[in-house]
Short mmCIF file of C-alpha atoms and ligand atoms in Angstrom, two decimals:
data_model
loop_
_atom_site.label_atom_id
_atom_site.label_comp_id
_atom_site.label_asym_id
_atom_site.label_seq_id
_atom_site.Cartn_x
_atom_site.Cartn_y
_atom_site.Cartn_z
CA UNK A 4 35.31 4.03 -19.82
CA UNK A 5 35.15 0.66 -21.41
CA UNK A 6 31.74 -0.63 -21.62
CA UNK A 7 31.38 -3.91 -20.17
CA UNK A 8 28.06 -5.50 -20.53
CA UNK A 9 26.77 -7.22 -17.50
CA UNK A 10 25.54 -10.71 -19.44
CA UNK A 11 28.22 -12.84 -21.18
CA UNK A 12 27.96 -14.88 -24.31
CA UNK A 13 26.90 -17.94 -22.35
CA UNK A 14 24.43 -15.95 -20.52
CA UNK A 15 22.75 -15.07 -23.26
CA UNK A 16 22.77 -18.24 -25.11
CA UNK A 17 21.87 -20.03 -22.21
CA UNK A 18 18.14 -17.35 -22.02
CA UNK A 19 17.86 -17.16 -25.52
CA UNK A 20 17.24 -20.95 -25.78
CA UNK A 21 13.78 -19.77 -24.00
CA UNK A 22 13.41 -16.71 -24.82
CA UNK A 23 14.08 -15.77 -28.74
CA UNK A 24 15.58 -12.44 -29.23
CA UNK A 25 15.18 -9.58 -29.42
CA UNK A 26 14.51 -8.72 -25.84
CA UNK A 27 15.33 -6.41 -22.96
CA UNK A 28 17.32 -7.59 -19.84
CA UNK A 29 17.90 -5.98 -16.73
CA UNK A 30 20.19 -5.88 -14.21
CA UNK A 31 18.87 -6.86 -10.79
CA UNK A 32 21.74 -6.38 -8.84
CA UNK A 33 23.22 -3.47 -10.51
CA UNK A 34 19.32 -1.63 -10.00
CA UNK A 35 19.62 -2.32 -6.31
CA UNK A 36 23.25 -0.94 -5.67
CA UNK A 37 22.43 2.44 -7.74
CA UNK A 38 19.03 2.56 -5.65
CA UNK A 39 21.79 2.04 -2.69
CA UNK A 40 24.29 4.64 -3.70
CA UNK A 41 21.46 7.68 -4.07
CA UNK A 42 20.00 6.63 -1.03
CA UNK A 43 23.09 6.84 0.70
CA UNK A 44 24.08 10.19 -1.18
CA UNK A 45 21.04 11.40 -0.29
CA UNK A 46 21.57 9.85 3.94
CA UNK A 47 22.00 13.52 5.44
CA UNK A 48 18.30 14.56 4.40
CA UNK A 49 15.90 12.34 6.16
CA UNK A 50 13.60 12.77 4.39
CA UNK A 51 14.95 11.60 1.45
CA UNK A 52 13.19 9.54 -0.81
CA UNK A 53 13.63 8.79 -4.33
CA UNK A 54 10.12 8.65 -6.57
CA UNK A 55 11.22 6.95 -9.42
CA UNK A 56 9.91 8.24 -13.09
CA UNK A 57 7.56 4.81 -14.08
CA UNK A 58 7.92 5.88 -17.66
CA UNK A 59 11.56 5.04 -17.89
CA UNK A 60 10.88 1.40 -17.12
CA UNK A 61 7.44 0.67 -16.75
CA UNK A 62 7.00 -2.63 -15.79
CA UNK A 63 5.93 -3.95 -12.01
CA UNK A 64 8.60 -6.30 -11.09
CA UNK A 65 10.99 -3.44 -11.72
CA UNK A 66 8.93 -1.23 -9.83
CA UNK A 67 8.97 -3.88 -6.72
CA UNK A 68 12.69 -3.99 -6.41
CA UNK A 69 13.03 -0.42 -6.57
CA UNK A 70 10.14 -0.17 -3.75
CA UNK A 71 12.27 -2.78 -1.79
CA UNK A 72 14.73 -0.70 -1.79
CA UNK A 73 13.64 2.19 -0.52
CA UNK A 74 11.80 4.08 -3.63
CA UNK A 75 9.11 4.90 -4.12
CA UNK A 76 6.83 6.02 -8.12
CA UNK A 77 6.85 8.64 -10.38
CA UNK A 78 3.74 8.37 -12.21
CA UNK A 79 2.19 10.83 -14.75
CA UNK A 80 -1.22 9.03 -16.33
CA UNK A 81 -4.01 6.80 -14.93
CA UNK A 82 -2.11 3.43 -16.65
CA UNK A 83 1.34 4.04 -14.77
CA UNK A 84 -0.99 4.83 -11.24
CA UNK A 85 -2.59 1.20 -12.16
CA UNK A 86 1.19 -0.64 -12.74
CA UNK A 87 2.59 1.30 -9.10
CA UNK A 88 -0.54 -0.36 -7.49
CA UNK A 89 -0.32 -3.79 -8.83
CA UNK A 90 3.82 -3.64 -7.27
CA UNK A 91 2.44 -2.75 -4.05
CA UNK A 92 3.28 1.31 -4.16
CA UNK A 93 0.34 3.54 -3.14
CA UNK A 94 0.08 6.62 -0.67
CA UNK A 95 2.97 8.67 -0.53
CA UNK A 96 4.87 6.06 -2.13
CA UNK A 97 3.35 7.92 -5.08
CA UNK A 98 4.40 11.15 -6.57
CA UNK A 99 1.70 12.12 -9.31
CA UNK A 100 3.44 14.47 -11.73
CA UNK A 101 1.52 15.17 -14.61
CA UNK A 102 0.42 17.61 -17.14
CA UNK A 103 -2.66 18.37 -19.43
CA UNK A 104 -4.44 15.68 -16.93
CA UNK A 105 -7.75 14.11 -17.37
CA UNK A 106 -10.33 14.00 -14.48
CA UNK A 107 -10.03 10.30 -14.14
CA UNK A 108 -6.04 10.08 -13.78
CA UNK A 109 -6.77 13.28 -10.83
CA UNK A 110 -9.45 11.00 -9.46
CA UNK A 111 -7.01 7.74 -8.99
CA UNK A 112 -4.35 9.57 -7.66
CA UNK A 113 -6.41 11.41 -5.10
CA UNK A 114 -7.93 7.71 -4.21
CA UNK A 115 -4.66 6.03 -3.93
CA UNK A 116 -3.30 8.90 -1.39
CA UNK A 117 -0.18 9.91 -3.58
CA UNK A 118 1.05 13.36 -4.12
CA UNK A 119 -0.48 15.05 -6.45
CA UNK A 120 2.25 18.01 -8.00
CA UNK A 121 -0.17 20.25 -10.25
CA UNK A 122 1.35 21.33 -13.42
CA UNK A 123 -0.97 24.95 -13.06
CA UNK A 124 -2.32 27.35 -11.18
CA UNK A 125 -6.28 25.99 -12.75
CA UNK A 126 -5.29 22.94 -11.56
CA UNK A 127 -6.35 24.37 -7.82
CA UNK A 128 -9.94 24.32 -8.58
CA UNK A 129 -9.91 21.45 -11.23
CA UNK A 130 -8.75 19.00 -8.29
CA UNK A 131 -11.47 20.26 -5.67
CA UNK A 132 -13.88 20.02 -8.08
CA UNK A 133 -12.92 16.21 -9.92
CA UNK A 134 -11.09 14.81 -6.54
CA UNK A 135 -10.83 16.90 -3.71
CA UNK A 136 -7.93 18.65 -1.62
CA UNK A 137 -5.10 16.74 0.48
CA UNK A 138 -2.90 17.48 2.57
CA UNK A 139 0.06 18.26 1.17
CA UNK A 140 -0.30 19.65 -2.03
CA UNK A 141 3.21 19.63 -4.71
CA UNK A 142 3.03 22.57 -7.58
CA UNK A 143 5.39 22.37 -10.39
CA UNK A 144 7.76 25.89 -11.22
CA UNK A 145 8.52 26.89 -14.80
CA UNK A 146 11.49 30.18 -14.02
CA UNK A 147 11.04 30.95 -17.68
CA UNK A 148 14.63 32.12 -19.84
CA UNK A 149 16.93 29.90 -20.05
CA UNK A 150 19.05 27.59 -17.50
CA UNK A 151 22.49 27.53 -17.78
CA UNK A 152 25.02 25.65 -16.01
CA UNK A 153 28.30 27.97 -16.12
CA UNK A 154 28.43 28.87 -19.81
CA UNK A 155 26.46 25.81 -21.16
CA UNK A 156 22.62 26.96 -21.82
CA UNK A 157 20.93 23.39 -21.01
CA UNK A 158 17.82 24.18 -22.42
CA UNK A 159 14.83 26.47 -22.68
CA UNK A 160 12.23 26.50 -19.71
CA UNK A 161 10.73 29.79 -21.00
CA UNK A 162 9.26 27.45 -24.16
CA UNK A 163 9.04 24.65 -22.13
CA UNK A 164 4.46 23.57 -21.72
CA UNK A 165 4.83 22.69 -17.97
CA UNK A 166 5.11 24.45 -14.51
CA UNK A 167 3.81 27.97 -13.48
CA UNK A 168 5.43 31.25 -13.09
CA UNK A 169 6.53 32.12 -9.48
CA UNK A 170 3.31 34.38 -8.78
CA UNK A 171 0.92 31.92 -9.82
CA UNK A 172 2.80 29.65 -7.34
CA UNK A 173 2.30 31.83 -4.56
CA UNK A 174 -1.18 32.13 -5.81
CA UNK A 175 -1.93 28.65 -5.96
CA UNK A 176 -0.44 28.05 -2.49
CA UNK A 177 -2.57 30.15 -0.98
CA UNK A 178 -5.55 29.55 -2.52
CA UNK A 179 -4.32 25.66 -1.67
CA UNK A 180 -4.26 26.90 1.96
CA UNK A 181 -7.52 28.43 2.13
CA UNK A 182 -8.75 25.45 1.07
CA UNK A 183 -7.09 23.65 4.04
CA UNK A 184 -3.82 22.26 2.69
CA UNK A 185 -1.40 21.95 4.88
CA UNK A 186 1.97 21.08 3.47
CA UNK A 187 3.67 21.80 -0.07
CA UNK A 188 5.92 20.92 -2.05
CA UNK A 189 7.91 22.36 -4.83
CA UNK A 190 9.30 20.78 -8.02
CA UNK A 191 10.97 21.64 -11.54
CA UNK A 192 12.62 19.68 -14.17
CA UNK A 193 15.19 21.89 -16.36
CA UNK A 194 17.04 19.87 -17.96
CA UNK A 195 17.31 16.27 -19.60
CA UNK A 196 19.62 13.99 -19.32
CA UNK A 197 23.06 16.28 -17.75
CA UNK A 198 26.19 14.08 -17.44
CA UNK A 199 27.39 17.09 -15.09
CA UNK A 200 27.88 17.16 -11.11
CA UNK A 201 26.74 20.35 -10.95
CA UNK A 202 22.85 20.05 -12.36
CA UNK A 203 21.09 19.19 -9.60
CA UNK A 204 23.16 21.50 -6.85
CA UNK A 205 21.99 23.95 -9.15
CA UNK A 206 18.67 23.35 -9.97
CA UNK A 207 18.35 23.21 -5.34
CA UNK A 208 19.80 26.05 -5.34
CA UNK A 209 17.00 27.57 -7.74
CA UNK A 210 14.66 25.84 -6.29
CA UNK A 211 15.72 26.28 -2.04
CA UNK A 212 15.90 29.92 -2.43
CA UNK A 213 12.45 29.91 -4.44
CA UNK A 214 10.97 27.82 -1.25
CA UNK A 215 12.49 30.85 1.10
CA UNK A 216 10.53 33.52 -0.91
CA UNK A 217 7.23 31.29 -0.77
CA UNK A 218 7.52 30.85 2.50
CA UNK A 219 7.80 34.76 3.14
CA UNK A 220 5.24 35.73 0.87
CA UNK A 221 2.14 33.16 1.51
CA UNK A 222 3.32 31.84 5.74
CA UNK A 223 3.26 28.73 4.57
CA UNK A 224 4.51 25.02 5.29
CA UNK A 225 6.79 23.96 2.29
CA UNK A 226 7.68 20.35 3.87
CA UNK A 227 9.89 19.04 0.20
CA UNK A 228 11.24 20.20 -2.45
CA UNK A 229 10.98 17.73 -5.55
CA UNK A 230 14.49 17.96 -7.86
CA UNK A 231 12.63 15.35 -9.77
CA UNK A 232 14.60 13.90 -12.82
CA UNK A 233 17.24 14.91 -15.37
CA UNK A 234 20.59 13.50 -14.04
CA UNK A 235 21.62 11.40 -17.09
CA UNK A 236 24.40 8.74 -18.08
CA UNK A 237 27.53 8.07 -20.08
CA UNK A 238 25.81 6.41 -23.08
CA UNK A 239 29.53 7.28 -24.97
CA UNK A 240 32.08 4.96 -23.08
CA UNK A 241 34.65 8.36 -23.38
CA UNK A 242 31.85 10.48 -22.09
CA UNK A 243 32.19 11.82 -18.42
CA UNK A 244 29.67 10.11 -15.38
CA UNK A 245 27.96 11.44 -13.18
CA UNK A 246 29.08 10.64 -8.90
CA UNK A 247 25.86 10.52 -7.05
CA UNK A 248 28.03 11.09 -3.73
CA UNK A 249 29.61 14.63 -5.03
CA UNK A 250 25.65 15.67 -5.97
CA UNK A 251 24.54 14.64 -2.60
CA UNK A 252 26.95 16.49 -1.65
CA UNK A 253 26.95 19.26 -3.21
CA UNK A 254 23.19 19.63 -2.71
CA UNK A 255 23.36 19.56 1.18
CA UNK A 256 25.55 22.67 0.96
CA UNK A 257 23.21 24.37 -0.80
CA UNK A 258 20.51 23.37 1.98
CA UNK A 259 22.73 24.14 4.56
CA UNK A 260 23.53 27.55 2.93
CA UNK A 261 20.18 28.64 1.80
CA UNK A 262 17.71 26.73 4.19
CA UNK A 263 18.83 25.93 7.56
CA UNK A 264 19.60 29.89 8.51
CA UNK A 265 15.91 30.44 7.47
CA UNK A 266 14.96 27.96 9.76
CA UNK A 267 13.63 25.59 6.83
CA UNK A 268 15.99 22.59 8.05
CA UNK A 269 12.68 19.99 8.30
CA UNK A 270 12.61 19.96 4.20
CA UNK A 271 13.14 16.67 2.40
CA UNK A 272 14.48 16.50 -0.25
CA UNK A 273 12.59 13.93 -3.41
CA UNK A 274 14.27 12.72 -6.43
CA UNK A 275 11.87 11.38 -9.60
CA UNK A 276 14.98 9.63 -11.83
CA UNK A 277 14.61 7.81 -14.28
CA UNK A 278 17.17 7.10 -16.67
CA UNK A 279 20.31 7.40 -13.90
CA UNK A 280 18.04 5.26 -12.07
CA UNK A 281 17.66 2.16 -14.69
CA UNK A 282 19.55 3.23 -17.91
CA UNK A 283 22.81 1.43 -17.44
CA UNK A 284 21.05 -1.68 -16.45
CA UNK A 285 19.23 -2.69 -19.39
CA UNK A 286 20.59 -3.98 -22.27
CA UNK A 287 18.34 -4.62 -25.91
CA UNK A 288 19.71 -8.51 -26.80
CA UNK A 289 19.67 -9.13 -30.54
CA UNK A 290 20.47 -11.45 -33.32
CA UNK A 291 22.11 -10.73 -36.99
CA UNK A 292 20.41 -11.97 -38.95
CA UNK A 293 21.46 -10.38 -42.43
CA UNK A 294 24.78 -8.80 -44.20
CA UNK A 295 24.21 -6.11 -47.11
CA UNK A 296 26.82 -5.12 -49.30
CA UNK A 297 26.10 -2.06 -51.84
CA UNK A 298 27.24 1.86 -50.57
CA UNK A 299 28.22 1.20 -47.73
CA UNK A 300 28.16 -2.07 -44.96
CA UNK A 301 24.81 -2.82 -43.08
CA UNK A 302 24.12 -5.38 -40.59
CA UNK A 303 20.61 -6.30 -40.10
CA UNK A 304 19.08 -7.05 -36.58
CA UNK A 305 16.15 -8.79 -35.28
CA UNK A 306 15.38 -5.89 -33.75
CA UNK A 307 14.41 -2.27 -34.83
CA UNK A 308 13.41 1.23 -34.22
CA UNK A 309 10.39 0.01 -32.20
CA UNK A 310 12.26 -1.53 -29.82
CA UNK A 311 14.61 1.35 -29.11
CA UNK A 312 13.36 4.32 -30.35
CA UNK A 313 16.00 6.86 -28.89
CA UNK A 314 19.20 6.56 -32.09
CA UNK A 315 15.85 6.96 -34.57
CA UNK A 316 14.47 10.08 -32.83
CA UNK A 317 17.37 11.83 -31.33
CA UNK A 318 19.94 10.35 -33.39
CA UNK A 319 21.12 9.22 -29.79
CA UNK A 320 24.30 6.98 -29.25
CA UNK A 321 23.75 3.93 -28.25
CA UNK A 322 27.22 1.92 -27.55
CA UNK A 323 27.22 -1.82 -29.12
CA UNK A 324 28.86 -4.79 -28.31
CA UNK A 325 29.27 -8.46 -30.03
CA UNK A 326 28.85 -10.50 -28.07
CA UNK A 327 31.96 -13.20 -27.47
CA UNK A 328 33.95 -10.67 -29.66
CA UNK A 329 34.48 -8.69 -26.72
CA UNK A 330 38.39 -8.52 -27.34
CA UNK A 331 38.11 -8.41 -30.99
CA UNK A 332 40.01 -5.63 -33.23
CA UNK A 333 37.19 -2.78 -34.13
CA UNK A 334 38.18 -3.13 -37.79
CA UNK A 335 35.43 -3.30 -39.73
CA UNK A 336 32.42 -0.02 -40.45
CA UNK A 337 28.67 -1.07 -40.16
CA UNK A 338 25.81 1.11 -40.51
CA UNK A 339 24.16 -1.61 -37.65
CA UNK A 340 19.90 -1.63 -38.77
CA UNK A 341 16.76 -3.03 -38.09
CA UNK A 342 14.39 -3.68 -40.72
CA UNK A 343 11.60 -0.99 -40.27
CA UNK A 344 10.51 0.61 -43.59
CA UNK A 345 12.19 3.35 -42.06
CA UNK A 346 15.90 4.87 -42.85
CA UNK A 347 16.72 6.42 -39.75
CA UNK A 348 15.90 2.66 -38.14
CA UNK A 349 19.60 2.81 -37.71
CA UNK A 350 21.28 1.34 -34.24
CA UNK A 351 24.50 2.75 -35.06
CA UNK A 352 26.36 4.86 -38.04
CA UNK A 353 29.71 4.26 -39.40
CA UNK A 354 30.35 2.12 -36.05
CA UNK A 355 33.52 0.67 -35.79
CA UNK A 356 33.16 -2.77 -34.70
CA UNK A 357 34.41 -6.36 -35.08
CA UNK A 358 33.91 -8.82 -38.07
CA UNK A 359 29.95 -9.72 -37.29
CA UNK A 360 29.11 -13.37 -38.40
CA UNK A 361 24.98 -14.00 -39.54
CA UNK A 362 23.23 -15.42 -35.94
CA UNK A 363 26.07 -12.93 -33.65
CA UNK A 364 24.35 -12.07 -30.55
CA UNK A 365 24.53 -8.00 -30.33
CA UNK A 366 24.26 -5.73 -26.94
CA UNK A 367 22.51 -2.39 -27.44
CA UNK A 368 24.17 -0.78 -23.72
CA UNK A 369 22.44 1.46 -22.14
CA UNK A 370 18.74 0.09 -22.81
CA UNK A 371 17.40 0.30 -19.10
CA UNK A 372 15.58 3.33 -19.52
CA UNK A 373 13.42 5.23 -22.18
CA UNK A 374 14.50 1.86 -24.13
CA UNK A 375 11.28 -0.50 -24.46
CA UNK A 376 8.92 2.06 -22.44
CA UNK A 377 9.02 4.17 -25.97
CA UNK A 378 8.42 0.82 -28.23
CA UNK A 379 5.65 1.18 -30.94
CA UNK A 380 4.14 -0.96 -33.65
CA UNK A 381 5.02 0.58 -36.04
CA UNK A 382 5.26 -2.11 -39.49
CA UNK A 383 3.45 -4.67 -37.22
CA UNK A 384 6.80 -4.89 -35.48
CA UNK A 385 5.97 -6.73 -31.96
CA UNK A 386 7.13 -5.61 -28.58
CA UNK A 387 9.63 -7.55 -26.48
CA UNK A 388 9.98 -9.83 -24.32
CA UNK A 389 11.57 -8.13 -21.08
CA UNK A 390 13.70 -10.30 -18.84
CA UNK A 391 15.44 -9.59 -15.14
CA UNK A 392 19.02 -11.06 -14.42
CA UNK A 393 18.57 -11.94 -10.73
CA UNK A 394 22.47 -11.50 -8.49
CA UNK A 395 22.67 -15.43 -8.65
CA UNK A 396 22.52 -15.44 -12.73
CA UNK A 397 18.62 -17.08 -12.30
CA UNK A 398 16.78 -15.39 -14.63
CA UNK A 399 13.11 -14.09 -14.64
CA UNK A 400 10.88 -13.24 -17.84
CA UNK A 401 9.15 -10.37 -16.87
CA UNK A 402 6.75 -9.48 -19.61
CA UNK A 403 6.83 -11.93 -22.49
CA UNK A 404 6.93 -10.84 -26.41
CA UNK A 405 3.34 -9.56 -28.45
CA UNK A 406 2.14 -11.84 -30.27
CA UNK A 407 0.38 -10.74 -34.06
CA UNK A 408 -2.90 -11.60 -31.38
CA UNK A 409 -2.49 -8.77 -29.12
CA UNK A 410 -1.29 -6.49 -32.19
CA UNK A 411 -5.04 -7.33 -33.41
CA UNK A 412 -6.65 -7.80 -30.71
CA UNK A 413 -8.36 -3.80 -31.15
CA UNK A 414 -10.27 -5.59 -33.93
CA UNK A 415 -12.35 -7.55 -31.78
CA UNK A 416 -15.54 -5.43 -32.20
CA UNK A 417 -14.87 -5.94 -35.96
CA UNK A 418 -16.18 -8.60 -38.44
CA UNK A 419 -12.58 -9.31 -39.43
CA UNK A 420 -10.65 -12.47 -38.90
CA UNK A 421 -6.68 -12.52 -38.86
CA UNK A 422 -4.94 -16.05 -39.01
CA UNK A 423 -2.84 -15.57 -35.86
C1 LIG B 23 10.76 12.20 -17.81
C2 LIG B 23 10.48 12.60 -16.09
C3 LIG B 23 11.47 12.06 -15.12
C4 LIG B 23 12.67 11.20 -15.47
O1 LIG B 23 13.25 11.87 -16.08
P1 LIG B 23 14.81 11.61 -15.99
O2 LIG B 23 15.48 12.28 -17.46
O3 LIG B 23 14.46 9.73 -16.50
O4 LIG B 23 15.53 11.29 -14.58
C5 LIG B 23 10.95 12.55 -13.73
N1 LIG B 23 9.79 13.43 -13.46
C6 LIG B 23 9.47 13.92 -14.97
C7 LIG B 23 8.15 15.10 -14.21
C8 LIG B 23 9.25 13.56 -15.90
O5 LIG B 23 8.63 14.19 -17.09
#
């Protein structure tokens, strides 16, 4: 499908007059619509709830928009818990899915009344020692082996550091039950960025059968099953895209087939989607700074991999639209680069694009999740601003850009003075 930016050149010119490029911009209308489509797809399950994966887009304005649409927060660290709290999301609206958990993080999650998702059987005693034992606890499952959809191997759970074996799950449930836990959850994340309507139903079927076995083995009450993240997006225009209504219906069928006959039809379904909720509703907006012709044709932007790491880190594809040239012929081939002293700092390699001029505004698509959040400060590059575009066309700066003073702030206990 053709990728169309949610902003026009005129809108970007208006915003850039106040907020210099580069910046990440998010589409509030799109985010709300996506949250509503997800909710509708799982409306058959009365307890359904999405816990947005905070790591994908850690901004309290975004968390607040999602919370208004009925979503909670999935947090993995102390700072992410503080973010959720600042956005007014606490109690059972928070899922704490961490691994290698520090004491402080566990205590904070407990104090906030969050659902705590234990990554390991040894965390049963750890939780009791550092915080306490809540009424409801979730345990993360790792089935080992490989995870396939049809003939395609999607991922290798046996090589993943997360979760517990089935025997450990049963042991953890019994130990927690003895300590007073009344309600149990099951969680697993087996494949990332799946572009297939089959992933969630297949994962659900596995977890539902596991839930039946664990209930029979331990006698505990399982109250929710957390399908976590992994529903992906079509980064490439020619890729198929997920249909959340079909996915929700696929999960419902497994629920009816596996859980309902066992008298387990009261189980709530939870999700922890990050990418699917936000990726398409973010753009990285940048400006062409330089042209360069050596053995290849280069276009240099004012953004770099420090603003969007995915292409450098995974060779990930991000579609690029030159604003105002949406209908121009794609008759030039460029490498589109940032300015890091790293040759993998390329947003696109050998990409067919319209003729680009210095000063052109460039929209890099699908940066709403795992975009800004993976940013870093290599080469002294500063983190960009974030902007929220409202449904009425107005916008809010939801995070200012870093300044050199921010970059040097952690030298405040040293005698050095920076000319900022
Ligand atoms: C990263 C993560 C998610 C979100 O993953 P997406 O691919 O963005 O949907 C959900 N749950 C856990 C535990 C995660 O680590």
